[in-house]
XYZ file of C-alpha atoms in Angstrom:
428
model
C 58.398 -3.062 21.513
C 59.504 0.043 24.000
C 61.627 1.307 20.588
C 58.854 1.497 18.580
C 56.821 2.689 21.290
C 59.888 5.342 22.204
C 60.366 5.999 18.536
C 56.334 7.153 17.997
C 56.372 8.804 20.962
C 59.241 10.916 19.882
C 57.650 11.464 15.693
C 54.629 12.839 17.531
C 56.441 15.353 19.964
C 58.526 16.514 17.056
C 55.385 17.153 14.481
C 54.059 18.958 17.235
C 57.314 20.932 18.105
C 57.995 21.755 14.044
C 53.927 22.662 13.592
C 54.543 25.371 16.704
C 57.053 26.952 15.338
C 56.441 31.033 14.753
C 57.423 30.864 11.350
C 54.200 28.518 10.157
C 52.041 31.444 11.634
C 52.660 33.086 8.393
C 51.035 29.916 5.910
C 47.590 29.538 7.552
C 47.352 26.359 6.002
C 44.934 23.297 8.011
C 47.897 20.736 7.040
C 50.212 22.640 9.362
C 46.955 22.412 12.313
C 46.502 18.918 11.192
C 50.061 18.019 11.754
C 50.290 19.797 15.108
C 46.845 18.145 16.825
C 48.402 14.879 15.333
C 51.721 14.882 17.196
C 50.010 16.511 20.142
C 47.624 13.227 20.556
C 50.416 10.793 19.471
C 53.060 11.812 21.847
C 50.608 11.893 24.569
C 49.142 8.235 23.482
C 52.658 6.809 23.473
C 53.667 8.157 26.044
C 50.615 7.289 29.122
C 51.550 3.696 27.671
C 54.870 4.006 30.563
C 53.121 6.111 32.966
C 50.931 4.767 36.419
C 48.380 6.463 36.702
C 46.967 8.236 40.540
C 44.108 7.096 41.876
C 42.660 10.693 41.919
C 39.765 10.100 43.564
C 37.336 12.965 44.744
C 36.176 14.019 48.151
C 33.266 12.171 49.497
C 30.325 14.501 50.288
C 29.327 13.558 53.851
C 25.880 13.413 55.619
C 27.533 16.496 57.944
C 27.830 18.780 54.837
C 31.446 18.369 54.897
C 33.660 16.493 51.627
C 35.773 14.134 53.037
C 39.428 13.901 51.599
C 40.626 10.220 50.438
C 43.947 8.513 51.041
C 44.442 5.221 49.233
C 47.017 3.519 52.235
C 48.729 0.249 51.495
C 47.832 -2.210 54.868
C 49.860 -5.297 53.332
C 52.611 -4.877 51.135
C 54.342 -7.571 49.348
C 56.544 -7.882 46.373
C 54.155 -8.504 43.415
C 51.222 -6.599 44.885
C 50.009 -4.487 48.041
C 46.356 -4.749 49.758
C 45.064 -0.490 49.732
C 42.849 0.415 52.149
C 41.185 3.804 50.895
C 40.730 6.236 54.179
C 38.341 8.590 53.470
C 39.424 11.776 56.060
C 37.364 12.268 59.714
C 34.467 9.911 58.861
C 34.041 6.945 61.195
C 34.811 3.314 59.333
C 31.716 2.076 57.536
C 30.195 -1.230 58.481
C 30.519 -3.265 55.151
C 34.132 -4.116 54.652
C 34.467 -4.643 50.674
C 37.780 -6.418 49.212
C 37.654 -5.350 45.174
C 39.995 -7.811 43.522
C 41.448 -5.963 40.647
C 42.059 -7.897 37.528
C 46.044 -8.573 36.689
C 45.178 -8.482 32.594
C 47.463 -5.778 31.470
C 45.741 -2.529 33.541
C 46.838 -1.031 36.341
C 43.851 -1.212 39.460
C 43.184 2.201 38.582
C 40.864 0.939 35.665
C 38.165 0.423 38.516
C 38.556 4.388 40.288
C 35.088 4.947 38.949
C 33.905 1.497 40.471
C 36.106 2.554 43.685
C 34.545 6.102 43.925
C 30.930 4.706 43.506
C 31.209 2.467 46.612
C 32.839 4.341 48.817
C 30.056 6.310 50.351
C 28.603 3.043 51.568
C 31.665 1.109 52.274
C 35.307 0.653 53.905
C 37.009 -0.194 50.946
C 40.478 -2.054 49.623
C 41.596 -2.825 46.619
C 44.495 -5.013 45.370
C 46.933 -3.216 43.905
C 49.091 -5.186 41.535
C 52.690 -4.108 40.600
C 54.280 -3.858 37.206
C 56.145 -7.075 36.599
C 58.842 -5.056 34.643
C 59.608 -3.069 38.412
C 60.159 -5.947 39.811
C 63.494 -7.326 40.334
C 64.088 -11.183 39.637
C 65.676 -11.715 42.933
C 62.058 -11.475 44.273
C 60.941 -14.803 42.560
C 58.678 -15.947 40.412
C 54.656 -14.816 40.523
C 52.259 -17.631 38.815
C 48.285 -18.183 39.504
C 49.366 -20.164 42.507
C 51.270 -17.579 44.014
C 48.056 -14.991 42.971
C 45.841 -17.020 45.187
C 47.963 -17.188 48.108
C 47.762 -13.059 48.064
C 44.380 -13.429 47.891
C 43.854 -16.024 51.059
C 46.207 -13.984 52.889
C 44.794 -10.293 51.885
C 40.881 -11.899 52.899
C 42.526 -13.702 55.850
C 44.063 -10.305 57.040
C 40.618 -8.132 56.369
C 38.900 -10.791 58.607
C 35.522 -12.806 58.577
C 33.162 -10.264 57.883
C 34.704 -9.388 54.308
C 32.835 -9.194 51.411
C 34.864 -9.824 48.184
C 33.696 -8.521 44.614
C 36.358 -9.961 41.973
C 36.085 -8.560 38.732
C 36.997 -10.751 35.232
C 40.506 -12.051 35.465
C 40.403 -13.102 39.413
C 36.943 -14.497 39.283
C 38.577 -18.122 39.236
C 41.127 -17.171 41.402
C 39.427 -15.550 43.902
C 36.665 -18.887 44.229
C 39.169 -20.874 44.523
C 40.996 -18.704 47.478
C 37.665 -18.567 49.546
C 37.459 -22.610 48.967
C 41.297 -22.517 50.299
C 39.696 -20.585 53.314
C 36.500 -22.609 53.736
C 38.593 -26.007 54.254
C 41.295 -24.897 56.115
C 40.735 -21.843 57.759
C 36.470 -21.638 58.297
C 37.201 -18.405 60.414
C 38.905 -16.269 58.306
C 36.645 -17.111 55.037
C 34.464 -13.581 53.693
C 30.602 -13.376 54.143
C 30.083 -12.736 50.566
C 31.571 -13.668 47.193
C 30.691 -11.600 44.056
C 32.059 -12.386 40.591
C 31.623 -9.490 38.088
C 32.726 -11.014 34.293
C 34.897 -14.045 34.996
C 35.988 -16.727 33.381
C 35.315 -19.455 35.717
C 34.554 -21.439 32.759
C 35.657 -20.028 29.455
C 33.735 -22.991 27.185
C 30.459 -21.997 28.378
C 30.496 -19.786 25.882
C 33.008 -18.689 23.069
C 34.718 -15.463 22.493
C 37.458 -14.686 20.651
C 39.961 -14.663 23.786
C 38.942 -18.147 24.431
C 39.269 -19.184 20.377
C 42.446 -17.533 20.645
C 43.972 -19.651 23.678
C 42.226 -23.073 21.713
C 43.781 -22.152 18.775
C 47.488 -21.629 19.624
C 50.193 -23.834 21.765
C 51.899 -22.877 24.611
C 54.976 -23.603 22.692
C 53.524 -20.975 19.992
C 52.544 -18.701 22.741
C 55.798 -18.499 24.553
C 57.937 -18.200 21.763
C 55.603 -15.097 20.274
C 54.866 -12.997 23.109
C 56.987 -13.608 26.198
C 60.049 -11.224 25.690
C 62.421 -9.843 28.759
C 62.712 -6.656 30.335
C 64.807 -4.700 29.123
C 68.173 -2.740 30.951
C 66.045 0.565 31.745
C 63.506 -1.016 34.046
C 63.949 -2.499 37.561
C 63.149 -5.772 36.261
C 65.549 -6.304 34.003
C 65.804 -10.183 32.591
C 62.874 -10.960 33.570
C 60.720 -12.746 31.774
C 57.166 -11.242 31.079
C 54.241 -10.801 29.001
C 54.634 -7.208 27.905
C 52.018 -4.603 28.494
C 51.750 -3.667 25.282
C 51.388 -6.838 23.563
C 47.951 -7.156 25.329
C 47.264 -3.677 24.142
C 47.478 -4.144 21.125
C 45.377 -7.415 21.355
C 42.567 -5.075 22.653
C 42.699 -2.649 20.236
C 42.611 -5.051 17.376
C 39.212 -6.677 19.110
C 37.640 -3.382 18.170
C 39.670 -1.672 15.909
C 37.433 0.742 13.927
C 35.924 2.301 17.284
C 39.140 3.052 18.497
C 40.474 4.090 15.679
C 37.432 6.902 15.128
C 37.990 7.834 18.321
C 41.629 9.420 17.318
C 40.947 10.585 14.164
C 38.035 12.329 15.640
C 40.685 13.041 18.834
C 42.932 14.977 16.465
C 40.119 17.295 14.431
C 38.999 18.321 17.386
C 42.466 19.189 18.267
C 43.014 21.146 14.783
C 39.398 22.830 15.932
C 40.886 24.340 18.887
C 37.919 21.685 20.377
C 40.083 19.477 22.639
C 41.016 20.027 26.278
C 43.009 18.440 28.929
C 40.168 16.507 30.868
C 37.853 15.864 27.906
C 36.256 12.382 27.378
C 38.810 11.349 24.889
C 41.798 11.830 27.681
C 40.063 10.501 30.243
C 39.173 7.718 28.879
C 42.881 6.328 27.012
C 44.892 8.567 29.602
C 43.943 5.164 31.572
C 42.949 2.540 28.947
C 46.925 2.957 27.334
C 48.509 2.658 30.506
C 49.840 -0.845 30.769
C 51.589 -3.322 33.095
C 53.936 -5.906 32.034
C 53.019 -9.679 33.567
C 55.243 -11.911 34.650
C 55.432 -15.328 32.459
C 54.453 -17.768 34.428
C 51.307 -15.802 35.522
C 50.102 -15.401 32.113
C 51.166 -19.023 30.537
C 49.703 -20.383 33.807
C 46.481 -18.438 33.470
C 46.141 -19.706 30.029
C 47.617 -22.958 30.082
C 45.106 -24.171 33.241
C 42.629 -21.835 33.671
C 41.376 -21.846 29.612
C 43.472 -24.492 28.474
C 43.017 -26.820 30.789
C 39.705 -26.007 32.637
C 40.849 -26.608 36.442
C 38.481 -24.020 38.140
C 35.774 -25.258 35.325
C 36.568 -29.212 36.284
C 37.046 -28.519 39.749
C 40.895 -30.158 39.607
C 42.663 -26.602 40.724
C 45.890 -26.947 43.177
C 47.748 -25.330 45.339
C 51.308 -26.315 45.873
C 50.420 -29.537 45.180
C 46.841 -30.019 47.487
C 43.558 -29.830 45.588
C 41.328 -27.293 46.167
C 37.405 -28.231 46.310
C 35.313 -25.610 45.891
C 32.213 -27.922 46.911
C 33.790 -26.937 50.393
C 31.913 -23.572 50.404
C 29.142 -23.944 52.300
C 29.042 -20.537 53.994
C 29.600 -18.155 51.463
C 26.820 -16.374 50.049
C 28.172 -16.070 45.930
C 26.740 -13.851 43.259
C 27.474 -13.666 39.793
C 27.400 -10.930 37.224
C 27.069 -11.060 33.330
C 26.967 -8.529 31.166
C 24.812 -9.671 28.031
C 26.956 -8.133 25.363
C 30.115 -8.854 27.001
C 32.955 -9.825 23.992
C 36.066 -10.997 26.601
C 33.833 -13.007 29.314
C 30.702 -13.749 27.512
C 27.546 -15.327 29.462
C 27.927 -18.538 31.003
C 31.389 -18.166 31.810
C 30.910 -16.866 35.264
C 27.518 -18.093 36.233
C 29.082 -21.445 36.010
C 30.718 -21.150 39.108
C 27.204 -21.211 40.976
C 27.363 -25.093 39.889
C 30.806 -25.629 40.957
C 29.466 -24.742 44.925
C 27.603 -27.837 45.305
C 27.973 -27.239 48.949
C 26.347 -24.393 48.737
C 22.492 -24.193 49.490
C 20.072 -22.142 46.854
C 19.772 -19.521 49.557
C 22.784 -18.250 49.226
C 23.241 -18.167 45.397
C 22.330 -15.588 43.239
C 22.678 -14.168 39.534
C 22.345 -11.650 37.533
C 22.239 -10.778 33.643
C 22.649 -7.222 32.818
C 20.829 -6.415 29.339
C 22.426 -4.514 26.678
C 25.914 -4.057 29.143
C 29.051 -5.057 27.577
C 32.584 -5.792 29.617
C 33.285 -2.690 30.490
C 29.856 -1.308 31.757
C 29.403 -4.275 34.240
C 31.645 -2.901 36.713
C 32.235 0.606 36.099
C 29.796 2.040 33.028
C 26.097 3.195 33.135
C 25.050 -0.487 34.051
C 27.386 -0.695 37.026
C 26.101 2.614 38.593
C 22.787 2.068 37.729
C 20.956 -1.416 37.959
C 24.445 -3.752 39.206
C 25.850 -1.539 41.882
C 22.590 -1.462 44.094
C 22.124 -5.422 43.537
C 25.652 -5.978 45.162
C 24.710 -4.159 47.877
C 21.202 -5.561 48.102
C 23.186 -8.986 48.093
C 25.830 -7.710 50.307
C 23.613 -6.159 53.369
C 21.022 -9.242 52.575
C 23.329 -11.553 53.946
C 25.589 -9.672 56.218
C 24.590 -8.614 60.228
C 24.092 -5.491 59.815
C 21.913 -2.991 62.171
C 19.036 -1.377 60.291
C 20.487 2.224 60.720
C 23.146 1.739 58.621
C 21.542 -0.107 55.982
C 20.671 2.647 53.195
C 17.170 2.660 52.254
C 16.807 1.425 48.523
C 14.194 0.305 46.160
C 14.611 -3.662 46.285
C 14.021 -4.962 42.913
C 14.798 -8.861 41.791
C 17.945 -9.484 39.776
C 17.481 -9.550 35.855
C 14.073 -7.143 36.295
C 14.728 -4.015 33.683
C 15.184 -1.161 36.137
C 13.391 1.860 36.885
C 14.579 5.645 36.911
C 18.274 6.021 38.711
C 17.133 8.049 41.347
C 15.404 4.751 42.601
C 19.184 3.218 43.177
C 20.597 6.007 44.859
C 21.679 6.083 48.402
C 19.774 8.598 50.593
């Protein structure tokens, strides 16, 4: 897979080398434009595919009139994964401590830097940060769901009590079944608030083609198709792993014809003279094609018991062996999120976990369906900055002791109501 993504990489950089040359200024012919935008937008495709992306995130305009700088600072590293803690320059530490759990599904965590800008002019924020399996040497070990929800107890145990956690798709599951871990054996250290943006907590509430996909084929199957090893370049070399752009490509194919109008149209407006470095276009796959290999036994694990075999659905997840109940929670306020037109985690999947905390009393449960949002916009689209961003905080100071001065005025509205103007969610 790296050939072929090496050999494209190199076809486009040469068709846009050969259209350059002087020479072709003499036959203004559109094939030779053509040719150039098309290696120009293939080699740079191919290429972001190998490439972490920054974090790049702006200043924060402050209530002084100053912008604040941001540094994203690992606080806990560790082999597969560091906890970030983003300091935002000369401004004193905001009162609502937020934990985003970045999905391990093939993107780096720097998918969510529009979620991450958007809270942090109301919030201390930290994000996990999850390494490329390929990077990783195998002397460190393996890395399987288990393993992903002992980071999690330990990054929420580390942040302290007054935590609130918003996990988005992939960790949903995971990240329940840490703050059960907590609630039974360390009360203490569990977070004030649980929010689960997308998840599959249970994936046959409703069927979508990732779940069809995981009925339909054995982990024999599975294993033998798309777990390959890294190869001698990388860090990780011999280990075993889910390559990065295996799930790519299962993304693209999910919606195909979009993406594929979006490069032809990419490379006219390159032959126009129309394109530019920070356009929508770049901005958008300079981030979607960047991909992170996983290790195996994470992703055979995730699909084996979280869709195959239901655990977090069935309440039967473990730990090293010891069952984790997640009728323990009985302090943690939970909210879900759903995006109504969401194709990877569609509704019901997530919701369900407001049945799995029987523990939990009505008080501190709460859901919301956003209309017309797919995956994407449900966590950092129009619907996230509009209508789902203000409910988490809503949900967030509603159950958190906060004093009233810090609490930014808002217009309350319920969840599920169709929401007004966005001026009405904005801090002020």
């Amino acid at each position: 897979m790296e050939a072929i993504r090496n050999t494209n990489e190199w076809l486009g950089a040469s068709a846009r080398a050969l259209a350059s040359y002087p020479a072709f200024a003499l036959i203004p012919h559109p094939g030779i434009k053509l040719m150039g935008a098309w290696g120009r937008v293939t080699e740079r495709s191919f290429a972001r595919m190998v490439i972490k992306p920054g974090w790049q995130i702006p200043a924060i305009p402050g209530e002084d009139g100053q912008d604040h700088t941001v540094y994203p600072e690992p606080v806990v590293r560790r082999a597969f994964g560091d906890l970030v803690h983003f300091r935002v320059a000369r401004r004193e530490a905001r009162p609502r401590k937020v934990l985003l759990v970045a999905p391990m599904s093939g993107h780096y965590a720097t998918l969510m830097r529009s979620t991450v800008t958007s809270l942090l002019p109301d919030c201390e924020l930290y994000v996990t940060d999850w390494h490329n399996a390929r990077d990783i040497p195998v002397s460190e070990g393996k890395f399987d769901i288990e393993d992903y929800t002992r980071y999690l107890v330990d990054f929420i145990r580390h942040l302290g009590p007054d935590t609130n956690v918003i996990a988005v798709c992939q960790p949903a599951p995971l990240a329940l079944a840490a703050t059960a871990i907590l609630a039974e054996e360390d009360p203490a250290a569990q977070p004030r608030t649980l929010t689960l943006i997308g998840g599959p907590v249970d994936p046959d509430a409703a069927a979508t083609e990732v779940t069809d996909f995981g009925n339909r084929v054995t982990m024999g199957e599975l294993e033998h198709l798309v777990i390959q090893s890294v190869g001698f370049k990388y860090r990780g070399a011999g280990r075993m792993v889910y390559p990065g752009l295996a799930q790519l490509s299962s993304f693209i194919a999910m919606n195909a014809e979009t993406h594929t109008n979006a490069f032809v149209n990419q490379i006219f407006a390159e032959a126009r003279g129309e394109a530019y470095e920070g356009d929508k276009h770049n901005k958008f796959y300079d981030e979607y094609l960047a991909v992170m290999d996983m290790t195996a036994e994470f992703y055979l694990s995730t699909v084996e018991r979280i869709f195959k075999g239901l655990e977090i659905a069935q309440n039967r997840f473990s730990v090293d062996g010891k069952p984790v109940d997640i009728g323990k929670i009985t302090d943690v306020a939970v909210m879900t999120v759903e995006g109504a037109n969401d194709d990877i985690s569609a509704p019901g999947q997530c919701v369900a976990a407001l049945d799995l905390c029987t523990g939990l009393p009505d008080s501190k449960k709460a859901q919301h369906l956003e209309e017309g949002a797919g995956h994407y916009g449900i966590f950092a689209g129009k619907s996230w900055r509009l209508n789902i961003r203000p409910l988490v905080l809503d949900f967030i100071d509603e159950h958190s002791i906060l004093p009233d001065s810090v609490k930014p005025r808002r217009r309350r509205r319920k969840a599920g109501s169709p929401g007004p103007d966005s001026n009405a969610h904005m801090p002020v």
